Short mmCIF file of C-alpha atoms and ligand atoms in Angstrom, two decimals:
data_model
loop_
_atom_site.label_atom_id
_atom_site.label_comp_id
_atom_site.label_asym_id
_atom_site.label_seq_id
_atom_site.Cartn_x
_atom_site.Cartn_y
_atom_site.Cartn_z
CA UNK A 1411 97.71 113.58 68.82
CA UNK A 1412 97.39 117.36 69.42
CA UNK A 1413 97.76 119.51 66.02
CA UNK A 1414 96.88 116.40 63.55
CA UNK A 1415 93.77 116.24 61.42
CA UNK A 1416 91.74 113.04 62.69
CA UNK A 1417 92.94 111.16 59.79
CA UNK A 1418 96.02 111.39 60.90
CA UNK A 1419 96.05 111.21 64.50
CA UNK A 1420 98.20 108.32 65.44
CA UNK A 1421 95.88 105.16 65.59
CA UNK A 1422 96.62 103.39 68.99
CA UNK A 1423 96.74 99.47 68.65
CA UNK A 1424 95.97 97.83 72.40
CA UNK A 1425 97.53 94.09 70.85
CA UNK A 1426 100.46 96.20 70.09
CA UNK A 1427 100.46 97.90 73.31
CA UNK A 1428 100.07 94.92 75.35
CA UNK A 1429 102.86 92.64 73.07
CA UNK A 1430 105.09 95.67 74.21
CA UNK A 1431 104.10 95.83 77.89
CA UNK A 1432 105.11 91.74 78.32
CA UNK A 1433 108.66 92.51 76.96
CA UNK A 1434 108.88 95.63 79.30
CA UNK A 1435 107.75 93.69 82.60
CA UNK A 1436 109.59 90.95 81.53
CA UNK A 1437 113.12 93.08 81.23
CA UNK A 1438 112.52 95.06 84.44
CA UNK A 1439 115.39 94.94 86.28
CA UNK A 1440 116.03 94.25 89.29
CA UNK A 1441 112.49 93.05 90.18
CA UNK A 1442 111.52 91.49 93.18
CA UNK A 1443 110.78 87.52 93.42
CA UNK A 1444 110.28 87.73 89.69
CA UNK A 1445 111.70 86.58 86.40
CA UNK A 1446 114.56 89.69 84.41
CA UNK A 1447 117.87 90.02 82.83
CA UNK A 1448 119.18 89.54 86.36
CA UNK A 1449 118.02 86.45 87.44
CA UNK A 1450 114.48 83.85 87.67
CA UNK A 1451 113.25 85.30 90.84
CA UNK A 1452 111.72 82.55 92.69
CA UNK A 1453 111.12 80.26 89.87
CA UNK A 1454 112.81 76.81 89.59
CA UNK A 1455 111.02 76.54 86.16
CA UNK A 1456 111.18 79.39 84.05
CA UNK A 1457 113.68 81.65 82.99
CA UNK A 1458 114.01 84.79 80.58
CA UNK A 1459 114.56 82.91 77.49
CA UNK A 1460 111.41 80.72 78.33
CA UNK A 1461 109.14 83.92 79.29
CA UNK A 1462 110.29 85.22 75.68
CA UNK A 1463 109.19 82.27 74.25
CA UNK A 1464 106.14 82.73 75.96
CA UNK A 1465 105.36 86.41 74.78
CA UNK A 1466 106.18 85.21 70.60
CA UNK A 1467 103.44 82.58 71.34
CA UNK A 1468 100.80 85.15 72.86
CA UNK A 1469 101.86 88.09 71.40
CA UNK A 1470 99.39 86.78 68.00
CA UNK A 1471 96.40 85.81 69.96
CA UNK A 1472 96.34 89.55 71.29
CA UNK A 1473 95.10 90.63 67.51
CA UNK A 1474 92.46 87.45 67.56
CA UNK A 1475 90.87 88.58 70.71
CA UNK A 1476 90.65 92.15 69.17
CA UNK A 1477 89.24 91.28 66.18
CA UNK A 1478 86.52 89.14 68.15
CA UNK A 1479 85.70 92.15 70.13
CA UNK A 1480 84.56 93.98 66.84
CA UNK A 1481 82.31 91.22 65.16
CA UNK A 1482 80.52 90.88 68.56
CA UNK A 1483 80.66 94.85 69.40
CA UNK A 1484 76.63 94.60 69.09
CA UNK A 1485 75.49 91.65 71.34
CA UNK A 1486 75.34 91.99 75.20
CA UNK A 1487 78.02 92.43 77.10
CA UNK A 1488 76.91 89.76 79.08
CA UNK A 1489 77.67 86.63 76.33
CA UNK A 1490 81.15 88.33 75.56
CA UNK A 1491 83.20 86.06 77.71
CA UNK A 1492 81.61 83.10 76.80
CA UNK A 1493 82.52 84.50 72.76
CA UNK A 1494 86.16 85.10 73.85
CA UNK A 1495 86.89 82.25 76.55
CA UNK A 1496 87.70 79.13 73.18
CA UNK A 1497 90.05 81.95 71.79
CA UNK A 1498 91.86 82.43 75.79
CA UNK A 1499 91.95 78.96 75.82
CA UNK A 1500 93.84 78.11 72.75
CA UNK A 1501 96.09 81.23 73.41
CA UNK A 1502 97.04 79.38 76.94
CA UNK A 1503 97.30 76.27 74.98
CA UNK A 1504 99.93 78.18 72.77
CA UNK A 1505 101.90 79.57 75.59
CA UNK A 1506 101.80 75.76 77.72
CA UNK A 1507 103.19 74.70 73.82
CA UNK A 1508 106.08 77.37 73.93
CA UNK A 1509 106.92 76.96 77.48
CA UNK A 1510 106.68 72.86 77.61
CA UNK A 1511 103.39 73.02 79.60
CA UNK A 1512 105.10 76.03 82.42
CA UNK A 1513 102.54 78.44 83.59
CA UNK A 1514 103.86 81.59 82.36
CA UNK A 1515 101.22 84.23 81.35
CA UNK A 1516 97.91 82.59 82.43
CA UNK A 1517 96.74 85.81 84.13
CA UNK A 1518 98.54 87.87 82.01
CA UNK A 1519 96.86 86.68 78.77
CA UNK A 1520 93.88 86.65 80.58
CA UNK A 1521 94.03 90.46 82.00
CA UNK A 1522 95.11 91.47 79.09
CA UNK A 1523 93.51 89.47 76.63
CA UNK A 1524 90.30 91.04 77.96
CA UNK A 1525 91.54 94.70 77.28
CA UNK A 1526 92.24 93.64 73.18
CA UNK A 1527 88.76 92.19 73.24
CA UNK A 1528 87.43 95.36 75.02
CA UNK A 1529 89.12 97.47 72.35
CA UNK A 1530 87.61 96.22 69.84
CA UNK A 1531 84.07 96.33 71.15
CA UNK A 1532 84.59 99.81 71.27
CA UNK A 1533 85.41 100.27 67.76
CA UNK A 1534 82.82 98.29 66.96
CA UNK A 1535 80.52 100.59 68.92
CA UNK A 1536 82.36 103.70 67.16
CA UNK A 1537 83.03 104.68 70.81
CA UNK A 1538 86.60 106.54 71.79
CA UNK A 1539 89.32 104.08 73.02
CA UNK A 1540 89.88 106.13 76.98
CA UNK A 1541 91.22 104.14 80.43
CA UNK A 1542 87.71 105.02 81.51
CA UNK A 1543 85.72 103.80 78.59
CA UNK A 1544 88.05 100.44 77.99
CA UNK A 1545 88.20 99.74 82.10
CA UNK A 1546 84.46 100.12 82.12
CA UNK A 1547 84.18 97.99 79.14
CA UNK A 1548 85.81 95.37 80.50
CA UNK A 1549 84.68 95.23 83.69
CA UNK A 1550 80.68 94.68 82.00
CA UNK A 1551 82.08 92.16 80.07
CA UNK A 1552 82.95 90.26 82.77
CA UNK A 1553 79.87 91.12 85.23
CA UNK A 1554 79.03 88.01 87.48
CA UNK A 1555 82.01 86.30 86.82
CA UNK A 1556 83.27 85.75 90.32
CA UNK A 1557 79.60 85.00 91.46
CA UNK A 1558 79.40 82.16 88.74
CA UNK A 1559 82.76 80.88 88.88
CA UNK A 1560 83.64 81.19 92.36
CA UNK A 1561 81.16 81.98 95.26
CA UNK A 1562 78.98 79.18 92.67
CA UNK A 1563 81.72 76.03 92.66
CA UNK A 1564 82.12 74.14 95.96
CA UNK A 1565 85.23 72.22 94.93
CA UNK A 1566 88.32 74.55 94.20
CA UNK A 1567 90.88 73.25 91.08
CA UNK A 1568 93.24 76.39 90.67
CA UNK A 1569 95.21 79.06 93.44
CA UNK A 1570 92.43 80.97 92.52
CA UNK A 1571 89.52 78.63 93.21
CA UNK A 1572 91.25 77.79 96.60
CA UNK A 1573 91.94 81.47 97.81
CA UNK A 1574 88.58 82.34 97.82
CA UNK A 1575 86.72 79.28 99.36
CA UNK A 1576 89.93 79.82 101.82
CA UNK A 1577 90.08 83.46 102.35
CA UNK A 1578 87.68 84.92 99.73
CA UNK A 1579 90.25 86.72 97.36
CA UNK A 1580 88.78 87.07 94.09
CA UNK A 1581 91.93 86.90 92.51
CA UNK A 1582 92.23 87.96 88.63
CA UNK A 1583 88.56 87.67 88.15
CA UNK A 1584 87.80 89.87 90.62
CA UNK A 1585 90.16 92.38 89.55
CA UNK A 1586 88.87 92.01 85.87
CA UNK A 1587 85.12 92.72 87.44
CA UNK A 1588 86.02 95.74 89.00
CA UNK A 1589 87.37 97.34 86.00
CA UNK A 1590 91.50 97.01 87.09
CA UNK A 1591 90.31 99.17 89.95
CA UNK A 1592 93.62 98.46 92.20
CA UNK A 1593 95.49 99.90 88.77
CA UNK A 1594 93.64 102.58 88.40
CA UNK A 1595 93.84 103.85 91.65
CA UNK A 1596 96.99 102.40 92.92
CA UNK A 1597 99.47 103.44 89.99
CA UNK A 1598 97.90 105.38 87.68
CA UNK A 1599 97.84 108.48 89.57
CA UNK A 1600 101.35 107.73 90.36
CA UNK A 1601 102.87 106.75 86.73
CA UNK A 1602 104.34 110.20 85.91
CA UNK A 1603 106.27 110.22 89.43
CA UNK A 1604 109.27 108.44 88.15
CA UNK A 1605 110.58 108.13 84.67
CA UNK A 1606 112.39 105.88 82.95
CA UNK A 1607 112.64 101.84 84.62
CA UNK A 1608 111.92 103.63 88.14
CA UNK A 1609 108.53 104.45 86.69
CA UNK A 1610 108.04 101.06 86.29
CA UNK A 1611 109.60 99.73 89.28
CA UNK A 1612 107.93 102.60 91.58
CA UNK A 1613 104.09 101.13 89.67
CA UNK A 1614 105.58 97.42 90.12
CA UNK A 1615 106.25 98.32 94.54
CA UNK A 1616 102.52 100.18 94.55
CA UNK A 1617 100.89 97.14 92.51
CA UNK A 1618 103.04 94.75 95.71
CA UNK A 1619 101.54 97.05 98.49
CA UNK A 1620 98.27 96.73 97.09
CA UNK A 1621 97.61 93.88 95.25
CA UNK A 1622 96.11 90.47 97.04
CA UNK A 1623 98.39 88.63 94.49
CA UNK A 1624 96.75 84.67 94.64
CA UNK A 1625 100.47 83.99 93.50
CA UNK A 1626 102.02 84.91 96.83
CA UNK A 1627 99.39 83.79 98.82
CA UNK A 1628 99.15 79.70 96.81
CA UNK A 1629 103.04 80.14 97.63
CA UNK A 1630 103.08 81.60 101.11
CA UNK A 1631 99.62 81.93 102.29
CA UNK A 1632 98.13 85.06 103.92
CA UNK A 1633 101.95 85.31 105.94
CA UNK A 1634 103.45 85.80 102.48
CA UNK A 1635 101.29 88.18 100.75
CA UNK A 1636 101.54 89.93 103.76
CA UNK A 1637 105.23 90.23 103.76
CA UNK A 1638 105.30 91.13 100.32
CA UNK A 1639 102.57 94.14 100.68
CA UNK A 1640 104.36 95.70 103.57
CA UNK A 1641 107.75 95.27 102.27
CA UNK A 1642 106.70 97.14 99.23
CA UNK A 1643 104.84 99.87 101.61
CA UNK A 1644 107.77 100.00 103.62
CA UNK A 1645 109.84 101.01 100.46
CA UNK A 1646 107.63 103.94 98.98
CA UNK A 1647 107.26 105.28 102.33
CA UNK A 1648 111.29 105.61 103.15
CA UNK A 1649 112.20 105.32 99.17
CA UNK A 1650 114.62 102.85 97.44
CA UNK A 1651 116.69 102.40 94.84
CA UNK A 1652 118.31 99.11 92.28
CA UNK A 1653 120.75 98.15 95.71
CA UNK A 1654 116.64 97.97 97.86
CA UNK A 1655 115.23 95.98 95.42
CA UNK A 1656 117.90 93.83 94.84
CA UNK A 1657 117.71 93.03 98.74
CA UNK A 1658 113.63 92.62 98.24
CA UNK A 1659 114.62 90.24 95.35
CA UNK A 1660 116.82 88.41 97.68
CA UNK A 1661 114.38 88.21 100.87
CA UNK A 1662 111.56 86.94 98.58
CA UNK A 1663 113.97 84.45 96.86
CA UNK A 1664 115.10 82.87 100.37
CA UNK A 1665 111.37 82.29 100.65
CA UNK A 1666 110.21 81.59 97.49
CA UNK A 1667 107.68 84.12 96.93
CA UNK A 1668 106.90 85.50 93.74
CA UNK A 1669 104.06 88.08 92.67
CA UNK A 1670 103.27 87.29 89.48
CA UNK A 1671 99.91 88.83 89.65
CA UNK A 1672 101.33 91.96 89.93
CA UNK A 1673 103.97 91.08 87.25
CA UNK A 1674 100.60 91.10 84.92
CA UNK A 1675 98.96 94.15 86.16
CA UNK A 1676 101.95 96.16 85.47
CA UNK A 1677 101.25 95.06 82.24
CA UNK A 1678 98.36 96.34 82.40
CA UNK A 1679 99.22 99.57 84.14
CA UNK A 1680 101.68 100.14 81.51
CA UNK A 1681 99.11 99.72 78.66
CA UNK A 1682 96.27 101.96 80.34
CA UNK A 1683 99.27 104.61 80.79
CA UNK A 1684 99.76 105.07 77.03
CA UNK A 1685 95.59 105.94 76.63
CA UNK A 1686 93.79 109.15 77.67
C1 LIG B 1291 90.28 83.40 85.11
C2 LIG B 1291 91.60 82.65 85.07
C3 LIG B 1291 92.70 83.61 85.41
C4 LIG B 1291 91.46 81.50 86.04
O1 LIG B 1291 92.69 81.20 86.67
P1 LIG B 1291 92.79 80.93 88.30
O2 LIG B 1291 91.57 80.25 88.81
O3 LIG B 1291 94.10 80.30 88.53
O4 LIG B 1291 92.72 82.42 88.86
P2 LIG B 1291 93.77 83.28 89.72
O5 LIG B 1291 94.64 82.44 90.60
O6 LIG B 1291 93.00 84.38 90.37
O7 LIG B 1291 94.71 83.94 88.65
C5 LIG B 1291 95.46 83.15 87.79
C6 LIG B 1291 96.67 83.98 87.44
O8 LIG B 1291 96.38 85.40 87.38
C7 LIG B 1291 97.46 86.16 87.94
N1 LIG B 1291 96.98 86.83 89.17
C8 LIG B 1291 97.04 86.41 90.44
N2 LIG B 1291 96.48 87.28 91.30
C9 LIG B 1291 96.06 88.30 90.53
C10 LIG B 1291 95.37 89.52 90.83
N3 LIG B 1291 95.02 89.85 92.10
N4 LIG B 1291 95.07 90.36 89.79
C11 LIG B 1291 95.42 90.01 88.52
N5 LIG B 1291 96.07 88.85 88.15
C12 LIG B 1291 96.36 88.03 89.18
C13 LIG B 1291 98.57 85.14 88.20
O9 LIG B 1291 99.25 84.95 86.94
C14 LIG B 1291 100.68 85.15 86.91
O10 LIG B 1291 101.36 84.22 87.76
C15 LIG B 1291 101.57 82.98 87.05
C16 LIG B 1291 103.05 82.59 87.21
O11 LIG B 1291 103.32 82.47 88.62
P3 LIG B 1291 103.51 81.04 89.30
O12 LIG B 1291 103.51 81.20 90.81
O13 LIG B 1291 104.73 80.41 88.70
O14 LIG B 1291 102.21 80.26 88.87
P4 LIG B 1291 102.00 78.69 89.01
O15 LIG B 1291 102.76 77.99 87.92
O16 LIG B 1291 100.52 78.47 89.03
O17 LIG B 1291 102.60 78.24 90.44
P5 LIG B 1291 103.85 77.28 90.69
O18 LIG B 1291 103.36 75.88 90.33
O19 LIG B 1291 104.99 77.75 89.81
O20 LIG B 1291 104.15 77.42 92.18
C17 LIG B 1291 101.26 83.28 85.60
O21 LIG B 1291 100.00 82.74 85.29
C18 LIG B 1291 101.19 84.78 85.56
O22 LIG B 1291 100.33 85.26 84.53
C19 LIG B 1291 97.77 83.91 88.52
O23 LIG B 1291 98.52 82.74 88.36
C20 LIG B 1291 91.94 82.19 83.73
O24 LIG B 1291 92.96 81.21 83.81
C21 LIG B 1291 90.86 81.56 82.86
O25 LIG B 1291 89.74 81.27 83.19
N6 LIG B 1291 91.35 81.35 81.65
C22 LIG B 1291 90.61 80.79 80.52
C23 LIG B 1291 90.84 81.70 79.30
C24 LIG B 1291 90.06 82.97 79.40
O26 LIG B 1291 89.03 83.05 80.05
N7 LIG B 1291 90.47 84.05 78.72
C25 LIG B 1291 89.69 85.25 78.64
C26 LIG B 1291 90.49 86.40 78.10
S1 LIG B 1291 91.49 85.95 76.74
N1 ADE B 1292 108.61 88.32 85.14
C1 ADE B 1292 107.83 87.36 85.71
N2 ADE B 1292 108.36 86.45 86.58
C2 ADE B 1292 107.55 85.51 87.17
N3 ADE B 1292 106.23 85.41 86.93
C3 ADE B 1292 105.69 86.29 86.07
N4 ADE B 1292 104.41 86.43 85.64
C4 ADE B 1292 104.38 87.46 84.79
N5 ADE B 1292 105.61 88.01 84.64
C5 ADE B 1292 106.44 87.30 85.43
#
């Protein structure tokens, strides 16, 4: 912080960060398709109370994967995910615990699981904690990663697997590989447009327009992701307001379409906001 001696300067915590961002994307209101204080979007399955459930199970692991970033700050990038992946695991085992085996946070603990781990291999390489330097991080650590566990596996298991043999979206991996490129470039910019919850409904509409969520498209195919990204484009180009996005709530309700990818990189968004 400007005018503090470095001893001083306010130590920013990326688990703490990322506990907070869950809890703020979870009480978004009104958001599109999606689980808030309003309703549970286009969910038969979960609801608020479940999602906080959720979040007290992650919210723990966030520390773990930060602390495993340090002790391995000085091997190559290139064995990191291998290091982390046991510790992602039992985190999703946590949350499938909490939530009675629903599919909350997969992506989210993964997105933002790698960002704690990423923190804490920059510590442990004394190196400053800056979107650029954590993004960049991040996106070594997981190098190759859609070569090895996509383009590489002929039979598909998850949305994710599927998308790609189908129509060659990379999904959460591939957004991890390139660093969180659609945040940075789609809502970062953008953050200090709107304040208040229109600053994070106005990221939430830019992550919709420009996000190939696999979430809409394993729920609606290319037709629904689609819909989504132009009814979102639509919005920022002629502007909105709570009575809009109720109605977008409503349209993707009637068909069941929910973006939950985007629901985690607003998470992230709203964690590489608070950095330089
Ligand atoms: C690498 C994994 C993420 C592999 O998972 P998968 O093969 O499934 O990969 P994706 O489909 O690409 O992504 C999985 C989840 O990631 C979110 N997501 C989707 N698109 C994007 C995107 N473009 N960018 C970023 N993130 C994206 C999304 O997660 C959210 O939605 C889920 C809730 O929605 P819902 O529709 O209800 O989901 P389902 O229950 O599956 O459908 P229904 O049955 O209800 O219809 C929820 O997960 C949200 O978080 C995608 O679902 C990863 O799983 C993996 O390998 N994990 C192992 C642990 C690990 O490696 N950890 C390392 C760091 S700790
Ligand atoms: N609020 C939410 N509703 C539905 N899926 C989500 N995935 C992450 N956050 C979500």
């Amino acid at each position: 912080m400007a005018g503090l001696p470095a001893t001083e300067s306010a130590v920013i915590s990326v688990p703490a960060l990322a506990a907070r961002a869950l809890r703020r994307e979870l009480d978004l209101t009104p958001k599109p398709g999606l689980v808030d204080r309003a309703n549970n979007g286009s969910h038969q399955d979960m609801d608020h109370a479940l999602f906080l459930r959720s979040i007290a199970a992650i919210t723990p692991w966030f520390s773990v994967f930060e602390q495993a970033g340090r002790e391995h700050a000085h091997k190559a990038a290139g064995v990191q995910l291998r290091l982390l992946r046991p510790a992602g695991i039992a985190c999703e085992q946590a949350m499938f615990a909490a939530t009675g085996g629903v599919n909350t946070h997969k992506g989210g603990i993964f997105s933002l699981g790698l960002l704690c781990f990423a923190a804490g291999r920059l510590q442990g390489q004394r190196r400053p904690l800056q979107v650029e330097t954590l993004c960049r991080q991040v996106s070594e650590i997981c190098r190759g990663l859609v070569a090895r566990e996509l383009a590489a596996r002929p039979q598909a298991v998850t949305a994710g697997e599927r998308q790609f043999l189908e129509y060659g979206l990379t999904g959460a991996r591939g957004e991890a590989e390139q660093g969180f490129a659609t945040v940075r470039r789609a809502v970062l910019p953008y953050w200090h447009q709107e304040q208040g919850e229109r600053r994070l409904q106005h990221a939430l509409l830019r992550l919709m327009a420009a996000n190939p969520d696999s979430n809409l498209v394993s729920r609606g195919g290319i037709a629904g992701l689609r819909y989504v990204q132009d009814y979102a484009a639509t919005l920022l180009a002629v502007g909105w307001d709570n009575d809009a996005l109720s109605e977008m709530d409503r349209a993707l309700m009637a068909r069941r379409l929910s973006p939950g990818g985007s629901a985690d990189l607003l998470a992230v968004a709203y964690v590489l906001a608070q950095l330089p």
